[in-house]
Amino acid sequence: MIWVDTQDALDSAMKRVASHPKVAVDTEADSLHSYFDKVCLIQISIPGEDLVIDPLRKIDLSAFGAILADGGMTKILHGADYDLRILNRDFGFTIANVIDTMICAQLLGYEAIGLAALLERYFTITVDKTHQRADWAMRPLPRSMLEYAASDTRNLVALADKMREELMAIGRWDWAKEEFARLESIRFAEKDVDGEGFRRLKGISAFDRRSLAIARALYDWRDELARSADRPPFKIFGNDIILEVARTKAATPEALHDVKALAPAHRRRYEREILRRVREAMALPEESLPEKGESKPWMRDKSLETRVSKLKDIRDKKAKELKIDPGVLAPRHVLAAIATTGNLDEVPAMRDWQKRVLGDDLMRALGPRRPAL
């Protein structure tokens, strides 16, 4: 493992990397320890060499960006989506010619698609997960953490080669290439620009509009605290507190005392502000309350629900034949779009390989094309 934290060392390393047709890439960020997470490490492996780069030293990484964008070099990542988003966010980098071993695992029909499971499957390598939730922004990093980071890329090229052979043997490598091509368009986008982040809380679907207003108020307030402290929201207080307070509409100290999720330390620190936010939400006029927000169209249209259910049965049968996860073959939102438009070409999220494998069966089930609803 080679630690790279100077410009000269980086420039020299990138010249060596650029001479190889395939390179393995990964990143480590501090999203579990900071609100404003950042890329803390960049790992690159080439034959006989594992590089761990320190981007926190503010060295010029443009040579690495050029490698990512070079269509003549194959970049291999595992679960590339997050890495590509944060590399785009922090440095403006984009990628060309990429292989994602997690996508390979999905298309091979594996249930366990994590990198550790794949390394165990193909190379009988057992990954030590001690540093899985480590703070990668800390400096200096102990040798054990650096070795752990390097191990994420050390075997990726060999893994990708084996998985490519398997996919080609069963006629699915073209499926994979289409999925990889989509990764090239990934760009970072801010979340929650609509102020509706609270809707991601699990368990609010049964809430009435007043409870939704309380959940929104507490969620937004916690986000303000997290931003101010540069800490992840869950380290301020957990979702269980938001959910229980919102569900019970606890607007008095006595009611708040009955909220089991609220530990004494949190109660002492936050009780007054929680009660204020709850009371403000309780006083909102009806027209200012969040809508129930049934975002899935098939839950509102019984005719559409019937068509989606019919398509789901066909998809599930085909997925079983292919020994692939149904959600990989066609997610439910894609089925809903097909059932709505009655036209595969009007569903941008549907891949060409999915149309070839499943499209005719789906269209036969729908019958004559229906007008868009």
Short mmCIF file of C-alpha atoms in Angstrom, two decimals, residues 125-321:
data_model
loop_
_atom_site.label_atom_id
_atom_site.label_comp_id
_atom_site.label_asym_id
_atom_site.label_seq_id
_atom_site.Cartn_x
_atom_site.Cartn_y
_atom_site.Cartn_z
CA ILE A 125 -10.98 -13.82 0.91
CA THR A 126 -12.52 -12.86 4.25
CA VAL A 127 -12.80 -9.10 4.69
CA ASP A 128 -12.21 -7.68 8.17
CA LYS A 129 -15.10 -5.24 8.67
CA THR A 130 -13.61 -3.59 11.77
CA HIS A 131 -13.22 -0.24 10.01
CA GLN A 132 -16.48 -0.30 8.05
CA ARG A 133 -17.91 2.67 10.01
CA ALA A 134 -14.61 4.44 10.63
CA ASP A 135 -14.08 8.20 10.49
CA TRP A 136 -12.03 8.54 7.31
CA ALA A 137 -11.45 12.27 7.89
CA MET A 138 -9.24 11.63 10.91
CA ARG A 139 -5.53 12.19 10.46
CA PRO A 140 -3.18 10.48 10.78
CA LEU A 141 -4.91 7.27 9.75
CA PRO A 142 -3.56 4.12 11.38
CA ARG A 143 -1.95 1.56 9.13
CA SER A 144 -4.81 -0.89 9.71
CA MET A 145 -7.33 1.59 8.26
CA LEU A 146 -5.15 2.31 5.25
CA GLU A 147 -4.80 -1.42 4.56
CA TYR A 148 -8.55 -1.84 4.91
CA ALA A 149 -9.12 0.97 2.38
CA ALA A 150 -6.60 -0.51 -0.05
CA SER A 151 -8.28 -3.92 0.16
CA ASP A 152 -11.42 -2.46 -1.42
CA THR A 153 -9.68 -2.13 -4.78
CA ARG A 154 -6.91 -4.72 -4.61
CA ASN A 155 -8.93 -7.54 -6.18
CA LEU A 156 -11.47 -5.59 -8.24
CA VAL A 157 -9.80 -6.06 -11.63
CA ALA A 158 -9.55 -9.82 -11.19
CA LEU A 159 -13.11 -9.93 -9.86
CA ALA A 160 -14.45 -8.00 -12.84
CA ASP A 161 -12.66 -10.31 -15.26
CA LYS A 162 -14.24 -13.40 -13.71
CA MET A 163 -17.70 -11.87 -13.61
CA ARG A 164 -17.43 -10.72 -17.20
CA GLU A 165 -16.66 -14.30 -18.27
CA GLU A 166 -19.74 -15.56 -16.42
CA LEU A 167 -22.00 -12.90 -17.86
CA MET A 168 -20.77 -13.59 -21.38
CA ALA A 169 -21.33 -17.32 -20.88
CA ILE A 170 -25.02 -16.75 -20.14
CA GLY A 171 -25.53 -13.98 -22.70
CA ARG A 172 -25.87 -11.09 -20.26
CA TRP A 173 -22.71 -9.08 -20.84
CA ASP A 174 -24.58 -6.76 -23.21
CA TRP A 175 -27.10 -6.17 -20.42
CA ALA A 176 -24.23 -5.17 -18.15
CA LYS A 177 -22.66 -2.84 -20.74
CA GLU A 178 -25.93 -0.95 -21.05
CA GLU A 179 -26.10 -0.53 -17.28
CA PHE A 180 -22.47 0.63 -17.17
CA ALA A 181 -23.12 3.20 -19.90
CA ARG A 182 -25.82 4.75 -17.74
CA LEU A 183 -23.29 5.31 -14.97
CA GLU A 184 -21.44 7.75 -17.23
CA SER A 185 -24.32 10.21 -16.96
CA ILE A 186 -24.35 10.32 -13.15
CA ARG A 187 -24.02 13.80 -11.71
CA PHE A 188 -24.42 15.06 -8.17
CA ALA A 189 -27.73 16.70 -7.32
CA GLU A 190 -28.80 18.19 -4.01
CA LYS A 191 -31.41 16.23 -2.10
CA ASP A 192 -34.55 17.58 -0.53
CA VAL A 193 -34.71 20.65 -2.74
CA ASP A 194 -38.49 20.42 -2.42
CA GLY A 195 -38.44 20.48 1.38
CA GLU A 196 -40.11 17.08 1.49
CA GLY A 197 -37.25 15.10 3.00
CA PHE A 198 -39.42 14.09 5.95
CA ARG A 199 -41.39 11.81 3.63
CA ARG A 200 -38.46 9.39 3.58
CA LEU A 201 -39.14 8.57 7.22
CA LYS A 202 -40.28 4.96 7.42
CA GLY A 203 -43.62 4.55 9.13
CA ILE A 204 -45.39 7.80 8.27
CA SER A 205 -47.73 6.37 5.63
CA ALA A 206 -50.50 5.92 8.21
CA PHE A 207 -50.06 9.39 9.76
CA ASP A 208 -52.85 11.92 9.49
CA ARG A 209 -51.99 15.35 8.10
CA ARG A 210 -51.47 16.90 11.55
CA SER A 211 -48.95 14.21 12.50
CA LEU A 212 -47.24 14.73 9.15
CA ALA A 213 -46.91 18.44 9.99
CA ILE A 214 -45.25 17.58 13.30
CA ALA A 215 -42.92 15.11 11.60
CA ARG A 216 -41.99 17.76 9.03
CA ALA A 217 -41.31 20.37 11.73
CA LEU A 218 -39.10 18.09 13.81
CA TYR A 219 -37.29 16.69 10.78
CA ASP A 220 -36.48 20.18 9.45
CA TRP A 221 -35.41 21.41 12.90
CA ARG A 222 -33.11 18.41 13.39
CA ASP A 223 -31.62 19.12 9.97
CA GLU A 224 -30.88 22.71 11.05
CA LEU A 225 -29.12 21.45 14.17
CA ALA A 226 -27.13 18.90 12.16
CA ARG A 227 -26.02 21.51 9.63
CA SER A 228 -24.94 23.88 12.39
CA ALA A 229 -22.96 21.18 14.18
CA ASP A 230 -21.70 19.51 10.96
CA ARG A 231 -22.94 16.18 12.27
CA PRO A 232 -25.18 13.57 10.61
CA PRO A 233 -28.83 14.09 11.61
CA PHE A 234 -29.04 10.66 13.25
CA LYS A 235 -26.32 11.77 15.68
CA ILE A 236 -28.51 14.65 16.85
CA PHE A 237 -31.43 12.36 17.62
CA GLY A 238 -33.00 9.38 15.93
CA ASN A 239 -35.96 9.03 13.61
CA ASP A 240 -37.78 7.05 16.30
CA ILE A 241 -38.15 10.22 18.37
CA ILE A 242 -39.63 12.14 15.43
CA LEU A 243 -42.04 9.33 14.63
CA GLU A 244 -43.28 8.74 18.16
CA VAL A 245 -43.71 12.43 18.98
CA ALA A 246 -45.55 13.00 15.70
CA ARG A 247 -47.74 9.94 16.09
CA THR A 248 -48.77 10.82 19.65
CA LYS A 249 -48.88 14.59 19.01
CA ALA A 250 -47.08 15.08 22.32
CA ALA A 251 -47.61 18.79 23.02
CA THR A 252 -47.15 18.88 26.83
CA PRO A 253 -44.28 17.92 29.15
CA GLU A 254 -46.41 15.11 30.51
CA ALA A 255 -47.13 13.70 27.06
CA LEU A 256 -43.50 14.04 26.09
CA HIS A 257 -42.50 12.12 29.20
CA ASP A 258 -44.44 9.15 27.84
CA VAL A 259 -42.45 9.12 24.61
CA LYS A 260 -40.30 6.04 25.21
CA ALA A 261 -37.90 6.85 22.37
CA LEU A 262 -36.90 10.10 24.06
CA ALA A 263 -34.03 9.33 26.43
CA PRO A 264 -33.63 11.49 29.57
CA ALA A 265 -30.55 13.21 28.14
CA HIS A 266 -32.43 14.17 24.97
CA ARG A 267 -35.43 15.28 26.99
CA ARG A 268 -33.32 17.61 29.13
CA ARG A 269 -31.60 19.06 26.09
CA TYR A 270 -34.45 19.32 23.60
CA GLU A 271 -37.76 19.21 25.47
CA ARG A 272 -38.55 22.90 25.32
CA GLU A 273 -37.84 23.20 21.60
CA ILE A 274 -39.62 19.96 20.72
CA LEU A 275 -42.73 21.17 22.50
CA ARG A 276 -42.54 24.52 20.76
CA ARG A 277 -42.28 22.87 17.34
CA VAL A 278 -45.13 20.48 18.09
CA ARG A 279 -47.42 23.28 19.29
CA GLU A 280 -46.63 25.36 16.20
CA ALA A 281 -47.50 22.41 13.98
CA MET A 282 -50.71 21.80 15.93
CA ALA A 283 -51.70 25.45 15.38
CA LEU A 284 -51.20 25.41 11.59
CA PRO A 285 -54.31 26.07 9.54
CA GLU A 286 -55.67 23.08 7.64
CA GLU A 287 -54.53 24.39 4.26
CA SER A 288 -50.90 24.53 5.47
CA LEU A 289 -50.72 20.88 6.48
CA PRO A 290 -48.80 18.40 4.31
CA GLU A 291 -50.91 16.30 2.01
CA LYS A 292 -51.03 12.59 2.64
CA GLY A 293 -48.73 12.32 -0.34
CA GLU A 294 -49.61 9.02 -1.95
CA SER A 295 -46.76 9.21 -4.43
CA LYS A 296 -47.51 5.86 -6.10
CA PRO A 297 -50.11 6.29 -8.81
CA TRP A 298 -51.27 2.68 -8.67
CA MET A 299 -52.47 3.33 -5.09
CA ARG A 300 -54.92 5.95 -6.34
CA ASP A 301 -56.17 4.36 -9.56
CA LYS A 302 -57.70 0.90 -9.16
CA SER A 303 -57.69 0.26 -12.90
CA LEU A 304 -54.01 1.13 -13.08
CA GLU A 305 -53.33 -0.99 -10.01
CA THR A 306 -54.88 -3.98 -11.77
CA ARG A 307 -52.68 -3.48 -14.83
CA VAL A 308 -49.55 -3.07 -12.71
CA SER A 309 -50.40 -6.24 -10.81
CA LYS A 310 -50.78 -8.14 -14.08
CA LEU A 311 -47.41 -6.87 -15.31
CA LYS A 312 -45.82 -7.71 -11.97
CA ASP A 313 -46.95 -11.34 -12.25
CA ILE A 314 -45.36 -11.59 -15.71
CA ARG A 315 -42.16 -9.94 -14.53
CA ASP A 316 -41.91 -12.20 -11.48
CA LYS A 317 -42.38 -15.32 -13.60
CA LYS A 318 -39.67 -14.22 -16.03
CA ALA A 319 -37.35 -13.24 -13.16
CA LYS A 320 -37.75 -16.70 -11.67
CA GLU A 321 -36.85 -18.27 -15.01
#
